[in-house]
Tab-separated table of C-alpha atoms and ligand atoms in Angstrom:
chain	number	residue	atom	x	y	z
A	1	MET	CA	-4.394	9.169	22.294
A	2	ARG	CA	-2.202	10.702	19.550
A	3	ARG	CA	-4.063	12.967	16.958
A	4	LEU	CA	-4.019	10.406	14.111
A	5	ASP	CA	-3.942	7.585	16.011
A	6	GLY	CA	-5.110	4.713	13.579
A	7	LYS	CA	-5.892	7.006	10.677
A	8	SER	CA	-5.342	5.718	7.269
A	9	VAL	CA	-3.610	8.467	5.182
A	10	LEU	CA	-2.484	8.853	1.941
A	11	ILE	CA	-0.004	11.772	0.853
A	12	THR	CA	1.048	12.910	-2.316
A	13	GLY	CA	4.616	14.218	-2.951
A	14	ALA	CA	5.567	12.398	0.057
A	15	SER	CA	9.538	12.127	-0.864
A	16	SER	CA	10.684	15.404	-0.232
A	17	GLY	CA	10.128	18.702	1.262
A	18	ILE	CA	6.815	19.726	2.837
A	19	GLY	CA	5.416	16.039	2.019
A	20	ARG	CA	7.908	14.799	3.598
A	21	ALA	CA	7.686	16.458	6.949
A	22	ILE	CA	3.805	15.952	6.723
A	23	ALA	CA	4.503	11.907	6.216
A	24	LEU	CA	6.945	12.254	9.756
A	25	ARG	CA	4.656	14.408	11.753
A	26	PHE	CA	1.742	12.310	10.804
A	27	ALA	CA	3.152	8.916	11.503
A	28	ASN	CA	4.487	10.280	14.857
A	29	GLU	CA	0.984	11.245	15.527
A	30	GLY	CA	-0.263	7.528	14.837
A	31	ALA	CA	-1.237	7.509	11.196
A	32	HIS	CA	-0.459	4.623	8.982
A	33	VAL	CA	0.783	6.504	5.928
A	34	VAL	CA	0.984	5.612	2.400
A	35	LEU	CA	3.520	7.607	0.335
A	36	ALA	CA	2.776	8.278	-3.149
A	37	ASP	CA	5.187	10.088	-5.330
A	38	VAL	CA	6.862	9.552	-8.843
A	39	THR	CA	10.480	8.691	-7.126
A	40	GLN	CA	11.850	7.824	-3.746
A	41	THR	CA	14.502	10.118	-4.260
A	42	VAL	CA	14.921	13.117	-1.396
A	43	ARG	CA	15.418	16.193	-3.216
A	44	GLU	CA	16.907	17.935	-0.249
A	45	GLY	CA	19.345	14.798	0.371
A	46	GLY	CA	18.905	12.200	3.300
A	47	VAL	CA	17.210	8.325	3.342
A	48	PRO	CA	13.874	7.863	1.519
A	49	THR	CA	10.822	8.781	3.544
A	50	LEU	CA	9.695	5.089	3.685
A	51	ASP	CA	13.269	3.970	5.353
A	52	LEU	CA	12.924	7.073	7.620
A	53	LEU	CA	9.432	5.647	9.045
A	54	ARG	CA	10.080	1.951	8.908
A	55	GLU	CA	13.191	2.670	10.777
A	56	ALA	CA	11.670	4.648	13.459
A	57	GLY	CA	8.743	1.943	13.700
A	58	HIS	CA	6.235	3.203	11.767
A	59	ASP	CA	3.539	1.873	9.607
A	60	ALA	CA	4.564	2.858	5.934
A	61	GLU	CA	4.015	1.994	2.646
A	62	PHE	CA	5.393	3.513	-0.793
A	63	VAL	CA	3.244	3.568	-3.819
A	64	ARG	CA	4.831	4.772	-7.018
A	65	THR	CA	2.223	7.468	-8.255
A	66	ASP	CA	2.116	10.108	-11.151
A	67	VAL	CA	-0.821	11.908	-9.750
A	68	ALA	CA	-1.095	13.556	-13.127
A	69	VAL	CA	-2.518	9.853	-14.566
A	70	GLU	CA	-5.790	8.802	-13.749
A	71	ALA	CA	-4.644	5.211	-13.728
A	72	ASP	CA	-2.114	5.977	-11.119
A	73	ALA	CA	-4.208	8.203	-8.550
A	74	GLN	CA	-6.762	5.185	-8.755
A	75	ALA	CA	-4.509	2.990	-8.148
A	76	ALA	CA	-3.065	4.753	-5.024
A	77	VAL	CA	-6.512	5.055	-3.610
A	78	ASP	CA	-7.120	1.707	-4.240
A	79	TYR	CA	-3.619	0.259	-2.740
A	80	THR	CA	-4.452	2.362	0.475
A	81	LEU	CA	-8.010	0.917	0.608
A	82	ARG	CA	-6.389	-2.766	0.289
A	83	ARG	CA	-4.081	-2.144	2.907
A	84	HIS	CA	-5.727	-0.591	5.607
A	85	GLY	CA	-9.871	-0.936	4.847
A	86	ARG	CA	-10.355	2.567	4.454
A	87	LEU	CA	-9.064	6.015	3.621
A	88	ASP	CA	-9.354	9.105	6.386
A	89	VAL	CA	-7.355	11.425	4.979
A	90	LEU	CA	-5.842	12.435	1.707
A	91	VAL	CA	-2.800	15.026	1.458
A	92	ASN	CA	-2.264	16.311	-2.226
A	93	ASP	CA	0.951	17.789	-1.829
A	94	ALA	CA	2.792	16.838	-5.335
A	95	ALA	CA	3.598	19.871	-7.521
A	96	ILE	CA	6.281	21.108	-9.805
A	97	SER	CA	6.903	24.713	-11.472
A	98	VAL	CA	8.728	25.779	-14.465
A	99	GLY	CA	9.528	29.525	-12.961
A	100	LYS	CA	8.501	31.416	-16.221
A	101	PRO	CA	6.502	34.229	-16.866
A	102	LEU	CA	3.972	34.157	-19.675
A	103	LEU	CA	6.139	35.124	-22.866
A	104	GLU	CA	8.624	32.609	-21.949
A	105	THR	CA	5.934	29.939	-21.119
A	106	SER	CA	5.572	27.171	-23.729
A	107	LEU	CA	2.035	25.491	-24.042
A	108	ASP	CA	3.548	22.073	-23.174
A	109	GLU	CA	4.844	23.408	-19.845
A	110	TRP	CA	1.562	25.229	-19.087
A	111	ASN	CA	0.142	21.900	-19.594
A	112	ARG	CA	2.445	19.792	-17.985
A	113	VAL	CA	2.532	22.105	-14.536
A	114	PHE	CA	-1.411	22.318	-14.525
A	115	ALA	CA	-1.471	18.398	-15.205
A	116	VAL	CA	0.545	17.806	-12.318
A	117	ASN	CA	-0.553	20.608	-9.825
A	118	LEU	CA	-4.065	21.210	-10.421
A	119	THR	CA	-5.378	17.961	-12.715
A	120	GLY	CA	-3.394	15.813	-10.267
A	121	VAL	CA	-5.471	17.403	-7.239
A	122	PHE	CA	-8.931	16.610	-9.053
A	123	LEU	CA	-7.744	13.018	-9.989
A	124	MET	CA	-6.254	12.241	-6.730
A	125	SER	CA	-9.454	14.131	-4.792
A	126	ARG	CA	-12.109	12.091	-7.224
A	127	ALA	CA	-10.715	8.865	-6.735
A	128	ALA	CA	-10.609	9.542	-2.651
A	129	VAL	CA	-13.848	10.800	-2.261
A	130	CYS	CA	-15.709	8.108	-4.006
A	131	ALA	CA	-13.601	5.804	-1.739
A	132	MET	CA	-14.439	7.981	1.141
A	133	LEU	CA	-18.081	8.370	0.565
A	134	ALA	CA	-18.522	4.418	0.384
A	135	GLN	CA	-17.091	4.218	3.850
A	136	PRO	CA	-19.134	4.750	7.604
A	137	PRO	CA	-18.147	8.120	9.275
A	138	GLN	CA	-16.299	8.540	11.995
A	139	GLY	CA	-18.373	10.812	14.074
A	140	GLU	CA	-19.074	13.621	11.537
A	141	VAL	CA	-16.449	12.848	9.119
A	142	ARG	CA	-16.333	10.353	6.399
A	143	GLY	CA	-12.893	11.512	5.445
A	144	ARG	CA	-10.899	14.725	5.054
A	145	ILE	CA	-8.438	16.242	2.213
A	146	VAL	CA	-5.705	18.638	2.963
A	147	ASN	CA	-4.522	20.491	-0.488
A	148	VAL	CA	-0.984	22.237	-0.475
A	149	SER	CA	-2.037	25.368	-1.948
A	150	SER	CA	0.355	28.544	-1.724
A	151	GLN	CA	0.189	32.030	-1.065
A	152	HIS	CA	0.608	32.091	-4.874
A	153	GLY	CA	-2.832	30.959	-5.217
A	154	MET	CA	-3.744	34.179	-3.674
A	155	ILE	CA	-1.335	36.852	-5.263
A	156	SER	CA	0.563	36.766	-8.165
A	157	ALA	CA	4.019	34.345	-8.296
A	158	PRO	CA	6.530	36.489	-9.625
A	159	GLY	CA	7.903	35.752	-13.076
A	160	ASN	CA	5.832	32.003	-12.392
A	161	VAL	CA	2.771	32.051	-14.553
A	162	ALA	CA	1.317	28.817	-14.703
A	163	TYR	CA	2.414	27.690	-11.145
A	164	GLY	CA	0.627	30.867	-9.842
A	165	THR	CA	-2.674	29.911	-11.791
A	166	SER	CA	-2.462	26.030	-11.158
A	167	LYS	CA	-2.414	27.003	-7.376
A	168	ALA	CA	-5.265	29.763	-7.946
A	169	GLY	CA	-7.348	26.605	-9.144
A	170	VAL	CA	-6.221	24.340	-6.220
A	171	VAL	CA	-7.817	27.167	-3.664
A	172	TYR	CA	-11.089	26.904	-5.757
A	173	LEU	CA	-11.163	23.634	-6.272
A	174	THR	CA	-10.980	23.238	-2.085
A	175	ARG	CA	-13.767	25.191	-1.557
A	176	GLN	CA	-15.863	23.173	-4.635
A	177	ILE	CA	-15.160	19.825	-3.354
A	178	ALA	CA	-15.826	21.388	0.256
A	179	ALA	CA	-19.185	22.518	-0.518
A	180	ASP	CA	-20.544	19.886	-2.916
A	181	TYR	CA	-19.725	17.157	-0.536
A	182	ALA	CA	-19.996	19.022	3.230
A	183	ALA	CA	-23.380	17.231	3.737
A	184	HIS	CA	-22.180	13.695	2.942
A	185	GLY	CA	-19.203	13.979	5.521
A	186	ILE	CA	-16.479	15.193	3.316
A	187	VAL	CA	-13.941	17.736	4.538
A	188	CYS	CA	-11.614	19.698	2.464
A	189	ASN	CA	-9.233	22.383	2.844
A	190	ALA	CA	-5.957	23.356	1.811
A	191	VAL	CA	-2.997	24.762	4.016
A	192	ALA	CA	-1.324	27.762	1.822
A	193	PRO	CA	2.853	28.066	2.453
A	194	GLY	CA	4.567	31.479	2.323
A	195	LYS	CA	8.469	31.107	1.701
A	196	ILE	CA	9.516	27.527	2.930
A	197	VAL	CA	12.974	26.450	2.332
A	198	THR	CA	13.265	22.914	0.848
A	199	GLY	CA	15.577	21.226	-1.655
A	200	LYS	CA	14.047	23.265	-4.640
A	201	SER	CA	16.474	24.874	-6.723
A	202	GLY	CA	16.088	27.734	-9.321
A	203	PRO	CA	15.349	31.656	-9.087
A	204	ALA	CA	13.516	31.248	-5.928
A	205	ALA	CA	16.154	29.865	-3.742
A	206	SER	CA	19.128	32.339	-4.718
A	207	ALA	CA	20.643	33.999	-2.187
A	208	GLN	CA	19.017	37.476	-3.194
A	209	ALA	CA	15.480	35.872	-3.090
A	210	ILE	CA	16.188	34.410	0.422
A	211	ASP	CA	17.442	37.613	1.603
A	212	TYR	CA	14.313	39.598	-0.023
A	213	SER	CA	12.008	36.994	1.220
A	214	THR	CA	13.568	36.980	4.867
A	215	ALA	CA	13.312	40.744	5.355
A	216	ARG	CA	9.497	40.671	3.306
A	217	THR	CA	8.156	38.173	6.208
A	218	PRO	CA	6.992	39.944	9.625
A	219	MET	CA	8.405	36.848	11.565
A	220	ARG	CA	11.739	37.877	10.140
A	221	ARG	CA	12.389	34.354	8.951
A	222	LEU	CA	11.574	31.724	6.412
A	223	GLY	CA	9.457	28.896	7.032
A	224	ARG	CA	10.156	25.408	7.611
A	225	PRO	CA	8.447	21.978	6.197
A	226	ASP	CA	7.521	21.166	9.902
A	227	ASP	CA	5.562	24.881	9.911
A	228	VAL	CA	3.373	23.626	7.315
A	229	ALA	CA	3.068	19.863	8.808
A	230	ASN	CA	1.810	21.101	11.902
A	231	ALA	CA	-1.296	23.054	10.445
A	232	ALA	CA	-1.778	20.092	8.027
A	233	LEU	CA	-1.802	18.016	11.018
A	234	PHE	CA	-4.592	20.293	12.677
A	235	LEU	CA	-6.596	20.007	9.553
A	236	ALA	CA	-6.211	16.622	8.955
A	237	SER	CA	-7.230	15.718	12.814
A	238	ASP	CA	-10.557	15.786	14.723
A	239	GLU	CA	-9.717	18.895	16.006
A	240	ALA	CA	-10.672	20.833	12.926
A	241	THR	CA	-14.337	20.882	13.346
A	242	PHE	CA	-16.602	22.813	11.668
A	243	LEU	CA	-14.448	23.712	9.176
A	244	THR	CA	-14.192	23.393	5.438
A	245	GLY	CA	-13.060	25.029	2.412
A	246	ASP	CA	-10.728	27.220	4.160
A	247	ASN	CA	-7.161	27.896	2.893
A	248	LEU	CA	-5.092	28.462	5.772
A	249	LEU	CA	-1.901	30.192	5.484
A	250	VAL	CA	1.509	29.240	6.590
A	251	ASP	CA	3.197	32.355	5.988
A	252	GLY	CA	5.023	34.157	9.006
A	253	GLY	CA	2.616	36.789	8.281
A	254	TRP	CA	3.815	37.642	4.556
A	255	MET	CA	-0.065	38.108	3.612
A	256	ALA	CA	-0.898	40.454	6.396
A	257	ALA	CA	1.569	43.293	5.531
B	1	LIG	N1	8.593	25.491	-0.663
B	1	LIG	C1	7.780	26.820	-0.741
B	1	LIG	O1	8.084	27.381	-0.519
B	1	LIG	C2	6.375	26.369	-1.081
B	1	LIG	C3	5.582	27.309	-1.123
B	1	LIG	C4	4.012	27.569	-1.350
B	1	LIG	C5	3.769	25.968	-1.612
B	1	LIG	N2	4.477	25.071	-1.599
B	1	LIG	C6	3.910	23.794	-2.237
B	1	LIG	O2	4.299	22.790	-1.066
B	1	LIG	C7	4.342	21.448	-1.765
B	1	LIG	C8	5.580	20.704	-1.623
B	1	LIG	O3	6.617	21.849	-2.046
B	1	LIG	P1	8.074	21.499	-1.866
B	1	LIG	O4	8.876	22.725	-1.888
B	1	LIG	O5	8.355	20.607	-0.701
B	1	LIG	O6	8.470	20.717	-2.989
B	1	LIG	P2	9.525	19.650	-3.570
B	1	LIG	O7	9.911	19.936	-5.024
B	1	LIG	O8	10.555	19.568	-2.236
B	1	LIG	O9	8.539	18.286	-3.339
B	1	LIG	C9	7.412	18.197	-4.442
B	1	LIG	C10	7.452	16.642	-4.272
B	1	LIG	O10	6.349	16.181	-5.313
B	1	LIG	C11	6.725	14.897	-6.132
B	1	LIG	N3	6.228	15.041	-7.300
B	1	LIG	C12	6.411	15.814	-8.549
B	1	LIG	N4	5.713	15.921	-9.557
B	1	LIG	C13	4.976	14.505	-8.967
B	1	LIG	C14	3.947	13.877	-9.890
B	1	LIG	N5	3.500	14.006	-10.971
B	1	LIG	N6	3.304	12.748	-8.990
B	1	LIG	C15	3.711	12.653	-8.045
B	1	LIG	N7	4.472	12.941	-7.065
B	1	LIG	C16	5.466	14.338	-7.745
B	1	LIG	C17	8.657	15.199	-6.002
B	1	LIG	O11	8.965	14.060	-6.518
B	1	LIG	C18	8.475	15.911	-4.851
B	1	LIG	O12	8.852	14.533	-3.762
B	1	LIG	C19	3.976	21.970	-3.675
B	1	LIG	O13	2.589	21.838	-3.500
B	1	LIG	C20	4.584	23.560	-3.673
B	1	LIG	O14	3.462	23.944	-4.487
B	1	LIG	C21	5.759	25.307	-1.487
């Protein structure tokens, strides 16, 4: 038995970086994956996630989805239900960042970051929980949500006010959904990455920032998308019992130091 054998999983932001690693890891564990993203282009380069999965013989679909658009979020969940008959796991990974401090952030930038990073999680989770509540439980659980938050949901994101605040909202929303729907068989947790090397550009990816972050991390390396995928896999699997509302750090010890 693989750890997600036969599970129907919907993953936002699955075209690149951490979401892509989660899609590959989950498919290798037997999940049927639906990839939801605004694009199929891989930020860090390489063949699209859908092609990678299908070439490896996995069951995968892509549904073009802007998580900030209510109708898209609903359509992604509906598509998964039509294709697989149920939705076992939703992974909310999609996010954007403008990388600006308070005084340089326009209202439009603030609103856009919140629309994707927080409203997107709200819209996807609302549609998913509605579908999960209508399906019979498997064991104690009707459905699971794994949110990708950030260590910056707990400490400030240097010079990145909208991003950090939106991620704090994701940490809160994780607890709220967990508490409100635990009695109905919905399990909702988050994985909070530290510094993970993906295809992102900007100040956080500069050589200086990489050197600083490596030295600042007790494990003396930066994270890999697979590090986060491993933790997400645990939270998506039946091994995560009596565990909801949690925000699991995957940061090489950054927050402990
Ligand atoms: N990389 C890090 O160091 C790090 C650290 C902490 C948290 N995170 C979080 O991990 C997640 C993934 O980060 P990443 O580094 O892999 O980012 P990434 O930019 O490589 O990938 C993000 C994906 O989300 C998609 N996306 C963007 N807007 C979307 C929208 N409106 N609707 C649907 N999809 C959309 C993009 O197309 C892309 O495929 C994010 O939630 C991010 O905040 C990353």
